[in-house]
Rosetta silent file (secondary structure, phi, psi, omega in degrees, C-alpha in Angstrom):
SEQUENCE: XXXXXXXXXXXXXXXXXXXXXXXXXXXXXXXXXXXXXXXXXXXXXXXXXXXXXXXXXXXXXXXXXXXXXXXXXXXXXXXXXXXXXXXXXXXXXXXXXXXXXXXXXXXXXXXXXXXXXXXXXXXXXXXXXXXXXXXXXXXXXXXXXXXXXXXXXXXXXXXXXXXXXXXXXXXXXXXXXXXXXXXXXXXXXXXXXX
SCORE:     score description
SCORE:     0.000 S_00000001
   1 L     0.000  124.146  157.269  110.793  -49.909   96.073 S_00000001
   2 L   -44.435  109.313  154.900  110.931  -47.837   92.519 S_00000001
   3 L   -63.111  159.134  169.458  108.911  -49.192   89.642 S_00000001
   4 L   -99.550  123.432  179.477  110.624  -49.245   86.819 S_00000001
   5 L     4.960  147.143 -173.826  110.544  -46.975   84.352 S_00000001
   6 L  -112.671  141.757 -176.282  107.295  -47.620   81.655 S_00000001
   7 L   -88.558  121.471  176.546  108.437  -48.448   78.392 S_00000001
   8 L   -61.136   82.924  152.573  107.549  -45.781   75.300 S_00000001
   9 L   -66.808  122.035  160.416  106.700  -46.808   71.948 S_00000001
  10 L  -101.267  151.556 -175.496  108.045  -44.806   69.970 S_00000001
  11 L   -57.287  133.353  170.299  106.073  -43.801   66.865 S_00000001
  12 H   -62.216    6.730 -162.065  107.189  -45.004   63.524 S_00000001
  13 H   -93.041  -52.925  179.988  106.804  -41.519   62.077 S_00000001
  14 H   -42.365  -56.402  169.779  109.601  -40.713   64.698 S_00000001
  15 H   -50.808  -65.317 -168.808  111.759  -44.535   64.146 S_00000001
  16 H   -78.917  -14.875  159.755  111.900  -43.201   60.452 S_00000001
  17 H   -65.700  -21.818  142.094  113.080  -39.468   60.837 S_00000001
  18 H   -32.670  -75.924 -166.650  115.736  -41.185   62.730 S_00000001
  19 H   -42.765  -43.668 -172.205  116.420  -43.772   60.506 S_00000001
  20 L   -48.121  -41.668  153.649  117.318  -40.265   58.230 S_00000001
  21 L  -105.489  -29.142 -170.700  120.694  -39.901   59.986 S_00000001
  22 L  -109.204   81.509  163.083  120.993  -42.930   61.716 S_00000001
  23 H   -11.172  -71.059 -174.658  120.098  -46.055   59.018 S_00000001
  24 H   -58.168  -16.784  169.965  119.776  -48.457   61.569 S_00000001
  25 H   -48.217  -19.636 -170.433  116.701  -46.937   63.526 S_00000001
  26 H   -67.743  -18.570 -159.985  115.006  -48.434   60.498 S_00000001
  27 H   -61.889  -46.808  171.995  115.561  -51.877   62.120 S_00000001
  28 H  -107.126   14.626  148.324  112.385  -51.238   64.437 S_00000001
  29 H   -80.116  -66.514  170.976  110.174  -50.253   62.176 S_00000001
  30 H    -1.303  -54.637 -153.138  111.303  -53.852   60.587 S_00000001
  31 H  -101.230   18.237  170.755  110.855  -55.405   63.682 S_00000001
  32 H  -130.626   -4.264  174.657  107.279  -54.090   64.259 S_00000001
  33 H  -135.487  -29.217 -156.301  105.481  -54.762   60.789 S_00000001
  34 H   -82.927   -3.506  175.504  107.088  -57.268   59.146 S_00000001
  35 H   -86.434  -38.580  176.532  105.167  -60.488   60.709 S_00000001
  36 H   -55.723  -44.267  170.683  102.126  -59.060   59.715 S_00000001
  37 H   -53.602  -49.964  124.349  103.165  -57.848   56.566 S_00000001
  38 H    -5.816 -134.466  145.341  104.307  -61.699   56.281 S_00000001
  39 H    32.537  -41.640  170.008  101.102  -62.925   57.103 S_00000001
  40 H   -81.372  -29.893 -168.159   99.612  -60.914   54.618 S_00000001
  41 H   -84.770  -54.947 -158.481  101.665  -61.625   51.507 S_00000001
  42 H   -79.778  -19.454  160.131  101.044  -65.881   52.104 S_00000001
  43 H   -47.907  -44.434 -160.746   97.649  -65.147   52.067 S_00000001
  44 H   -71.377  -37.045 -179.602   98.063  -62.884   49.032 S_00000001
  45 H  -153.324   53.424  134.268  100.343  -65.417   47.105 S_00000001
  46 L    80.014  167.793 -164.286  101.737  -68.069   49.426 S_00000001
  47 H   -41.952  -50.759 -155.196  104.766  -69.148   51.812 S_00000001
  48 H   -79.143  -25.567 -176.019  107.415  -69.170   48.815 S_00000001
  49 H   -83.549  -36.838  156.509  106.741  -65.389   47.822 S_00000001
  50 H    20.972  -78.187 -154.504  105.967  -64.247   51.265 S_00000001
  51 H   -69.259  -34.066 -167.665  109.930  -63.609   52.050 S_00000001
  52 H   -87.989  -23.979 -171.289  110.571  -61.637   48.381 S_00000001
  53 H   -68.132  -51.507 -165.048  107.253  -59.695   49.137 S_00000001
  54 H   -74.363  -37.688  175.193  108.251  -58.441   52.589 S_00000001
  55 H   -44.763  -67.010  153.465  111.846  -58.194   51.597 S_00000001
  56 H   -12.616  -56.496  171.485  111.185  -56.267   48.763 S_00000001
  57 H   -80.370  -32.282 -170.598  108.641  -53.672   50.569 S_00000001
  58 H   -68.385  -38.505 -179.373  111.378  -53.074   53.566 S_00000001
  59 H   -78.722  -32.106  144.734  113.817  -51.887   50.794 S_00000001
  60 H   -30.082  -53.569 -174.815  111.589  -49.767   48.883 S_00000001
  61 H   -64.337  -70.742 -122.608  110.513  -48.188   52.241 S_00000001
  62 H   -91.304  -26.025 -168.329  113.798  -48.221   53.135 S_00000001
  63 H  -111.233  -31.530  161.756  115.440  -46.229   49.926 S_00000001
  64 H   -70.995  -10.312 -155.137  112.254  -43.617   50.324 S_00000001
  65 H   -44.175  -18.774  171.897  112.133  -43.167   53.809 S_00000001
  66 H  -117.151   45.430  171.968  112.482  -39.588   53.216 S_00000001
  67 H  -120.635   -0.127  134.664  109.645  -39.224   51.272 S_00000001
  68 L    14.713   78.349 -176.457  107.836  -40.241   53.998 S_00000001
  69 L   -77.512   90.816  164.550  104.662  -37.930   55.921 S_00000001
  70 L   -33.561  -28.760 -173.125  105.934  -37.498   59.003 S_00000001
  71 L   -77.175   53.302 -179.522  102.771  -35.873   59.927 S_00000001
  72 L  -161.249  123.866 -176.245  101.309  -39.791   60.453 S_00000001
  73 L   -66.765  -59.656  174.191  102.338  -41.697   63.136 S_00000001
  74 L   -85.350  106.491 -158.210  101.816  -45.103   61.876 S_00000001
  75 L   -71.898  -10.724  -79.981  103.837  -46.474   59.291 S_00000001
  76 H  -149.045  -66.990  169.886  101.220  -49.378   58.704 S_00000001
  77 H   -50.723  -61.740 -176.988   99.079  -47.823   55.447 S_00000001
  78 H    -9.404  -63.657 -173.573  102.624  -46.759   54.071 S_00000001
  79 H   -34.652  -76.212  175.994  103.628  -49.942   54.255 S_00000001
  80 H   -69.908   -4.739  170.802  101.132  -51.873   52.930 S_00000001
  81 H   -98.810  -51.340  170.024  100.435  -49.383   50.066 S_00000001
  82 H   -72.051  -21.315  155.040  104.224  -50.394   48.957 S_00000001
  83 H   -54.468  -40.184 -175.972  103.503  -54.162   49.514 S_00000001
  84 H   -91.292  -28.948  134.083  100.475  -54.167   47.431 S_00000001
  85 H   -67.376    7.015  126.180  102.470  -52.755   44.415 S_00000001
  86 H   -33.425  -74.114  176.757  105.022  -55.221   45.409 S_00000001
  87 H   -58.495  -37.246 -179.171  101.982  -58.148   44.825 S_00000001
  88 H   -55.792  -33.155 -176.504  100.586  -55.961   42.060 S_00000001
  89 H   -98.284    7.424  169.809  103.607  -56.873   39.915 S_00000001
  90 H  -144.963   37.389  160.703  103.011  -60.448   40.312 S_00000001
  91 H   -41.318  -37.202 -168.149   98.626  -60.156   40.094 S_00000001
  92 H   -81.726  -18.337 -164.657   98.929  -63.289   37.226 S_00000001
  93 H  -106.740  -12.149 -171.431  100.457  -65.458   40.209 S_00000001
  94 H   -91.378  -36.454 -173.867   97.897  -64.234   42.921 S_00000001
  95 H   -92.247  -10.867  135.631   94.713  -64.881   40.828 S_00000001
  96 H   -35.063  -85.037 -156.558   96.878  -68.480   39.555 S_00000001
  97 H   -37.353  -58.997 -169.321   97.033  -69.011   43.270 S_00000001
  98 H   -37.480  -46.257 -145.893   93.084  -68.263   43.477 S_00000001
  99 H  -110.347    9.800  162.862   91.873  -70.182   40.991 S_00000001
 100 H   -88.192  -45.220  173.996   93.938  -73.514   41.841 S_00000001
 101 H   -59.469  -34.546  177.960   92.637  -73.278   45.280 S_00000001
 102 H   -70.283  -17.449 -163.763   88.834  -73.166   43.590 S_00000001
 103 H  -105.967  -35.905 -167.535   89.727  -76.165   41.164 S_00000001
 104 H   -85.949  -41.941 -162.043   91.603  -78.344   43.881 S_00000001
 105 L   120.698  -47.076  164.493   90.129  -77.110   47.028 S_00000001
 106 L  -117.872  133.662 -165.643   92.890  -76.971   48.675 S_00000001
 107 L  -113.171  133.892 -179.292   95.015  -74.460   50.355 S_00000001
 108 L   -76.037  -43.381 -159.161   97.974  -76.031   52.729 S_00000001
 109 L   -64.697   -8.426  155.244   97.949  -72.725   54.586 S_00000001
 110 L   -99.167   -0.695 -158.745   94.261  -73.284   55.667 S_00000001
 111 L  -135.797  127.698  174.696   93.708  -77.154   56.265 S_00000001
 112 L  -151.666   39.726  169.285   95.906  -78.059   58.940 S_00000001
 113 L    88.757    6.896  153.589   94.824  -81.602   60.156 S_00000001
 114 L   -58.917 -177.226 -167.925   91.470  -80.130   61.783 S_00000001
 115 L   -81.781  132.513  178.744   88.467  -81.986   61.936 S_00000001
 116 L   -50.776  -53.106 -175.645   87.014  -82.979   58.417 S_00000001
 117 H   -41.010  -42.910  165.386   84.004  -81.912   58.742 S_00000001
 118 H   -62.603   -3.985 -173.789   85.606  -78.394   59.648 S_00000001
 119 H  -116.865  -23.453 -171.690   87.493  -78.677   56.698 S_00000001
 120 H   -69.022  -55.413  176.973   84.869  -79.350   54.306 S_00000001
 121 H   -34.502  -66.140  173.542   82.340  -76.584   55.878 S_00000001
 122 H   -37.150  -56.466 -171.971   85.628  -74.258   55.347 S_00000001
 123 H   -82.238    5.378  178.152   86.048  -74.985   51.630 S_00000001
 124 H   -69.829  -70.305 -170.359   81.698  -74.697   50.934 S_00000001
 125 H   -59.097  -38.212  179.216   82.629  -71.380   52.216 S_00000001
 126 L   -86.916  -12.314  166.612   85.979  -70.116   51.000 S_00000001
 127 H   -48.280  -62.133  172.065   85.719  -71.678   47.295 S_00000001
 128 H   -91.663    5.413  134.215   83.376  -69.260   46.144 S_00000001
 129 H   -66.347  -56.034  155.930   84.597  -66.562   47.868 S_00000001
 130 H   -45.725  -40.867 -177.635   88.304  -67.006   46.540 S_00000001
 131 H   -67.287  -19.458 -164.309   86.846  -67.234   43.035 S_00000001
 132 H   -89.597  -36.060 -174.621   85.006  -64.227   43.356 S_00000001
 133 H   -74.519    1.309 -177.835   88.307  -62.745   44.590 S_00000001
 134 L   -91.561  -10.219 -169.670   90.301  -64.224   41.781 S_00000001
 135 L  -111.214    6.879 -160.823   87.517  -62.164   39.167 S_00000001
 136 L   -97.549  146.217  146.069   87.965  -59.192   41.185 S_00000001
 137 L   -25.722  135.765 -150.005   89.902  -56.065   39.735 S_00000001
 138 H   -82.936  -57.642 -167.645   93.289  -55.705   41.327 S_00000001
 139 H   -82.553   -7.202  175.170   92.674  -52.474   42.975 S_00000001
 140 H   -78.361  -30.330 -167.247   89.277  -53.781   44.040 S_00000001
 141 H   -97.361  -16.147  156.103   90.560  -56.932   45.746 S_00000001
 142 H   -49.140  -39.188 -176.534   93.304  -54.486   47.571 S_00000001
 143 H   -79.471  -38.011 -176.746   90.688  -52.687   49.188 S_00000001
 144 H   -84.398   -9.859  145.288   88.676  -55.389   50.408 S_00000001
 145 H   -48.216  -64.844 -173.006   91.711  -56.977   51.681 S_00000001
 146 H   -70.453  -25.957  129.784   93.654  -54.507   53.379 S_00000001
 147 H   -24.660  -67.275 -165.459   90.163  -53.900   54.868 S_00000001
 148 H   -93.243  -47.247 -179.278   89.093  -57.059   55.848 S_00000001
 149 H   -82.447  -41.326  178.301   92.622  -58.785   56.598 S_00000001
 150 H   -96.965  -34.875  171.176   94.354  -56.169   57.767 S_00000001
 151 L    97.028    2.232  156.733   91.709  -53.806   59.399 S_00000001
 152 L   -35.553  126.864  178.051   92.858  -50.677   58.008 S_00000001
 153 L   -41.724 -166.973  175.647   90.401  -47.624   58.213 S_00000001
 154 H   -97.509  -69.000  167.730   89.087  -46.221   54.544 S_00000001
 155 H   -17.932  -45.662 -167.048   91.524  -43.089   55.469 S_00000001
 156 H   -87.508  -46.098 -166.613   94.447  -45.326   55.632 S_00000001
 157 H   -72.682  -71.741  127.475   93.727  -47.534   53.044 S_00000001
 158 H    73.493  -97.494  168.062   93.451  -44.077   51.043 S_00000001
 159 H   -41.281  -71.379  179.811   96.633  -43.515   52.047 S_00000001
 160 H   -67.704  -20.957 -172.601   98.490  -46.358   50.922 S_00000001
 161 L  -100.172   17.131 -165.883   97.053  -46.954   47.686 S_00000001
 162 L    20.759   68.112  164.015   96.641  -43.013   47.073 S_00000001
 163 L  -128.161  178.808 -161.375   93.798  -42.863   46.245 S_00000001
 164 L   -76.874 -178.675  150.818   90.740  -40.395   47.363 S_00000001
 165 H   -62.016  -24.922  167.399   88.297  -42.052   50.267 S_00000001
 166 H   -52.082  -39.594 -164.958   85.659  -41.986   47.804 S_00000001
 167 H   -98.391  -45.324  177.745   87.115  -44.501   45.165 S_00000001
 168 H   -66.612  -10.483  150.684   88.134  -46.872   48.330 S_00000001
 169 H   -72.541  -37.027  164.433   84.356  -46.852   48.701 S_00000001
 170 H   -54.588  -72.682 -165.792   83.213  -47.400   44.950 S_00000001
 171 H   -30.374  -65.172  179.969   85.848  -50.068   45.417 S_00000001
 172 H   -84.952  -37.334  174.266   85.155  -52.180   48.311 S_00000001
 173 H   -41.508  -80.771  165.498   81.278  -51.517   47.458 S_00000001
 174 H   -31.544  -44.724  171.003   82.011  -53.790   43.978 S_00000001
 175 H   -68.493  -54.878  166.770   83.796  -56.137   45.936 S_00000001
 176 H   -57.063  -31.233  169.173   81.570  -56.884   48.332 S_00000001
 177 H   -72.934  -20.458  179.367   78.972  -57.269   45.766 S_00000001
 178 H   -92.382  -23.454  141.817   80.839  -59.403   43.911 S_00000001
 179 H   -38.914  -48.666  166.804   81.214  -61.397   46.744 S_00000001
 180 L  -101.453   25.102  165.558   78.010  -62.061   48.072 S_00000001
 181 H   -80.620  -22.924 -155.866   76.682  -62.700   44.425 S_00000001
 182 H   -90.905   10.549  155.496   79.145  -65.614   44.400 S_00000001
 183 H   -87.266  -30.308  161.742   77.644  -66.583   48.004 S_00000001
 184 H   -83.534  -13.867 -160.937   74.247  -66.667   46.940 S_00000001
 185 H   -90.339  -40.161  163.917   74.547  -68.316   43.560 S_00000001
 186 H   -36.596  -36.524 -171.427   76.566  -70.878   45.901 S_00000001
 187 H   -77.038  -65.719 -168.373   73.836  -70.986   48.357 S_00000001
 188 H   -44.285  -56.489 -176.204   71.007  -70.893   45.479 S_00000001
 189 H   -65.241  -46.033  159.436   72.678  -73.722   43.617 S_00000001
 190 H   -52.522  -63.404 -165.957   73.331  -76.247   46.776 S_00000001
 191 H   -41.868  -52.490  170.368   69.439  -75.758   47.201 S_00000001
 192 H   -54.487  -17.003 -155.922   68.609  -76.895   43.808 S_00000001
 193 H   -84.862  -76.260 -164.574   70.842  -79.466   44.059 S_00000001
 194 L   -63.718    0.000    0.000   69.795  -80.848   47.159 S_00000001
């Protein structure tokens, strides 16, 4: 009996030189980034922007596509370099978001009827880490983001924000630093405390 044929991803560099005469080819890059990119924006600012975020980057993508480097396979930094100056134009509602979860505590999109204890343990940890990301520089908390949440190389994230690899190092270096100061002063301060 004949296997059947193995199915070929095709490369998004490929989906969007398509997309160049034929519009609709565009459809599956769509359909291959946008729950992540989703997933990324309600972190970055929550459920209700989420849909205006992603929308928003697919048309922007979508009216450059042929500014595009073909020579890159993966459409993924691209992306996500036009999402985060998507979010970038609403930075007062993302560090808003930040700093309500540090005063209340609570984020619905993290507490979801787990075990208390598990929820408390969660907010020890993520309080002063969101605050430190709510003090961070804009282009600083993109890099440690698209980094940490998304897993993008230094090369890619590079790429999407265009900038050199060098400055996405200064970058996430300051972030991270700013980060575990506001884990030890956390740490330091329960001790005294206690």
């Amino acid at each position: 009996m004949p296997q059947p044929a193995a199915t070929v991803e095709v490369a998004d560099a490929e989906l969007i030189r398509r997309s160049w005469q034929e519009p609709e080819a565009f459809a599956a890059v769509f359909d291959r980034h946008a729950p992540q990119l989703h997933r990324y924006a309600v972190r970055r600012l929550g459920p209700d922007a989420a849909e205006d975020i992603v929308s928003d980057t697919f048309l922007a993508a979508f009216q450059n596509r042929h500014r595009y480097g073909l020579e890159h396979a993966d459409a993924r930094p691209w992306l996500y370099g036009i999402a985060s100056n998507v979010i970038g134009k609403r930075r007062r509602d993302e560090v808003t978001r930040y700093r309500a979860y540090v005063r209340g505590g609570v984020d619905p999109m993290e507490i979801t009827g787990g075990l208390v204890e598990d929820n408390v343990t969660t907010l020890t940890v993520n309080r002063p880490l969101v605050a430190a990301l709510a003090g961070l520089k804009f282009g600083d908390r993109d890099v440690l983001l698209l980094i940490a949440w998304v897993g993008l190389s230094y090369e890619e994230v590079a790429r999407a924000l265009d900038i050199p690899v060098g400055t996405v190092r200064s970058r996430l270096n300051r972030a991270r630093k700013k980060a575990r100061q506001a884990l030890e002063n956390t740490v330091w301060k329960d001790s005294l405390d206690g």
